[in-house]
């Protein structure tokens, strides 16, 4: 580069390339995948940021304060070792390797830079920071304004004069004042402070025992590191003086490592740096190949027909995907500015910040005027992240009405927008039961914004600004807002962030997380609306109270997002959250909204039949008891069994009465007491009636005429989903009556149901995780695994296997997964405990690796308090270390099963996410209706059923790839039918 390349009339910006890349990868959702399953989340995030910076009309107003820039470039690192490694081989040696999916995206990032018409500068042996420092020196010579676009603290030494620094993601100008706040010295002294404190993320040693405050005070007093080290004898503190004298050479080395090189010479022409209109053909081809639909629409809006015609031309061509080869990213990884290079310290810093900013409920805004609303939106537009919460008339997200919306855009800055609050607080029974839209319009407060106006304005901000919307259990808010036409695209969920970190360790509700992380106790909902007969609906809460409660929820959510996001990175659980939790939100929103059709006539007929059988069972029980009594009453049942009939009771309830639970009745039944068997059958019919045949009709949505269950993503320790309102996962299938209930779930005319079920997935994962070669071989050979086990245990020929022996082997196979005891196996097989213990001993002897797996798993749980699935999900069992003997025994069995059940849950989550993406790319009218543990239920047009079945089977059987390579094949059974019973 010539010395006179720049003039005072030029304005140059330099983009910290890989700082943006890592920011996009770690900080921006979603983990986007192309139709060929290529992960392009970092590419999408990078392109969105560059687009906003360069191509949007506003061109980021804060950034543009210095005027339009005529020159620009992107500074990139290379994979080659730098001069700093030559000087100090341990420099950055502590860096973790970049994730594999990020490596594959780096070549695409370079293509993106070219597509946007930008010039990338790389320099072998030097870092991007050195490139920016050398350009800063040239800028000073030419008195040319230079803007460094980065958040890297190492670049702060360059600020001053005509060189400025700006973080475009946070929309924050990093001034000399900000540098002084951070380091306690002006920019030109930053290197001296860094030489003393070192940098653990770059593995720069510094002087042990010298922190930033001490370093700043020393440099302020002595003027420079050089003068300090020559005057150490004047330092009064003995320990400090000794440290500086002992580590003098290390401090000087650290200074050299922290100093940016400013004399690079670049073989470029200024015309290469000119900001010009991108080549439309290149930009269109890149957007088409990346499948960037939203960016395409934005480019069409900005460039009009020029881009549209270019895009139409490339759309006629078939896109051929060529996988990107991994690149050596040793140096790229070094520029992970998004993690502040010290994730744990960064998390602790963020946590302190969130705790330091006081909560002030009186400061929250209640927005009822258009001008106030527009002013608030302007504040929101300056951010990339906003927290949102909805207030409704109830807890049914598909039926209850929207009352108001709260937003928080900065910690401590939040508002509530009332939309459907009523004039009076007094409520009648009728008003409580009525939908708000069924009430008279004159019941509403006049001083509220129109709901359609608010929704349209938020839609414009959230969707065109590509804003991250954060919620706590945001699935609920998405479903509510979706009914009003607002479909949130980029979302995060603080409940799921906590769940990905600490499933089983503690609760994940907002109150608990706020008290734990923010040291703040929120307003309680029950204190706002009351309880019992005096409970109000939220639309009848006064606006002052409603604002304080609702806005505080949004404020808490935003703060928790900042804390938990950095904690996920610090604890290496960000991938778990971003691949297994966050993408499932959209899947379940659509699944729950779809619902499943129910044959009400069939249910009524079935209910009548069950009621008749229930009455017959009652008569049998009364005959054996010798009198009529309330079978559902534990107290009366206990009297009949243990007082009147004299049966043995070995367990009591907390109130001191004899226990009459299922385990007690099963034991009595095994012992030959007929009344216990008949009571168990009575309970079976009673549950089917109360939970399903009589209850399901009340769950039919009056609008859709379907049943819509709700899935809880954070309700179990292992990652399994839980179904509620109604629970469709626990329909019993081992009895004829239970299976009959599934026949009530039907396909509409012209459609069929497809059921896809993983075959023995937990046994397969058990063989893989425990490394049981004989089981692995059996699965590869397609053997009957239970017959093979029976042959191993009981020396029975597989071809003439006794069904009873196979049943026992099956019970052992599945029992081992759940850590079954001799007592449990004996009860299940109706054999003695000694016989059951002998079976287990033979099993462990024949499959020696199983005992080793169980011992290793329990040891890990005892030492760490958790176990992990093959995808890195942690399942905490904290009472394993401190609970009672009974609790520890229970948790030992659970810990043995958790890596297996949890891995199976992770696989079906991955399958649901991938199917969601695959269906969107196919011309198939296919909808996911239900998830029941290892099974998925779909609805599809009859003429597309075969194509859909093939797609489902392929995606599900490959769901673990490429993240995990299993030693056993996954097999999915796919069937079609007019009702659920037919496909299972």
GROMACS .gro file of C-alpha atoms in nm, residues 71 87 112 133 143 145 153 208 246 283 323 469 499 623 643 667 765 845 856 864 909:
model
   21
   71UNK     CA    1  -1.416   0.304   0.138
   87UNK     CA    2   0.782  -1.528   1.981
  112UNK     CA    3  -2.061  -1.369   0.121
  133UNK     CA    4  -0.375  -0.138   1.329
  143UNK     CA    5  -0.586   1.262   0.860
  145UNK     CA    6  -1.156   0.927   0.944
  153UNK     CA    7  -1.089  -0.502   2.350
  208UNK     CA    8   0.059  -1.306   3.850
  246UNK     CA    9   1.036  -1.155   3.965
  283UNK     CA   10  -2.564  -1.145  -0.496
  323UNK     CA   11  -2.013  -2.960   0.050
  469UNK     CA   12  -3.751  -1.184   2.056
  499UNK     CA   13  -3.336  -2.631   3.123
  623UNK     CA   14  -6.913  -5.975   4.621
  643UNK     CA   15  -5.919  -5.481   5.878
  667UNK     CA   16  -4.835  -5.753   4.547
  765UNK     CA   17  -2.877  -4.711   2.245
  845UNK     CA   18  -2.203  -6.264   3.370
  856UNK     CA   19  -1.928  -4.620   3.584
  864UNK     CA   20  -2.065  -3.483   3.957
  909UNK     CA   21  -3.621  -3.415   1.908
   0.00000   0.00000   0.00000
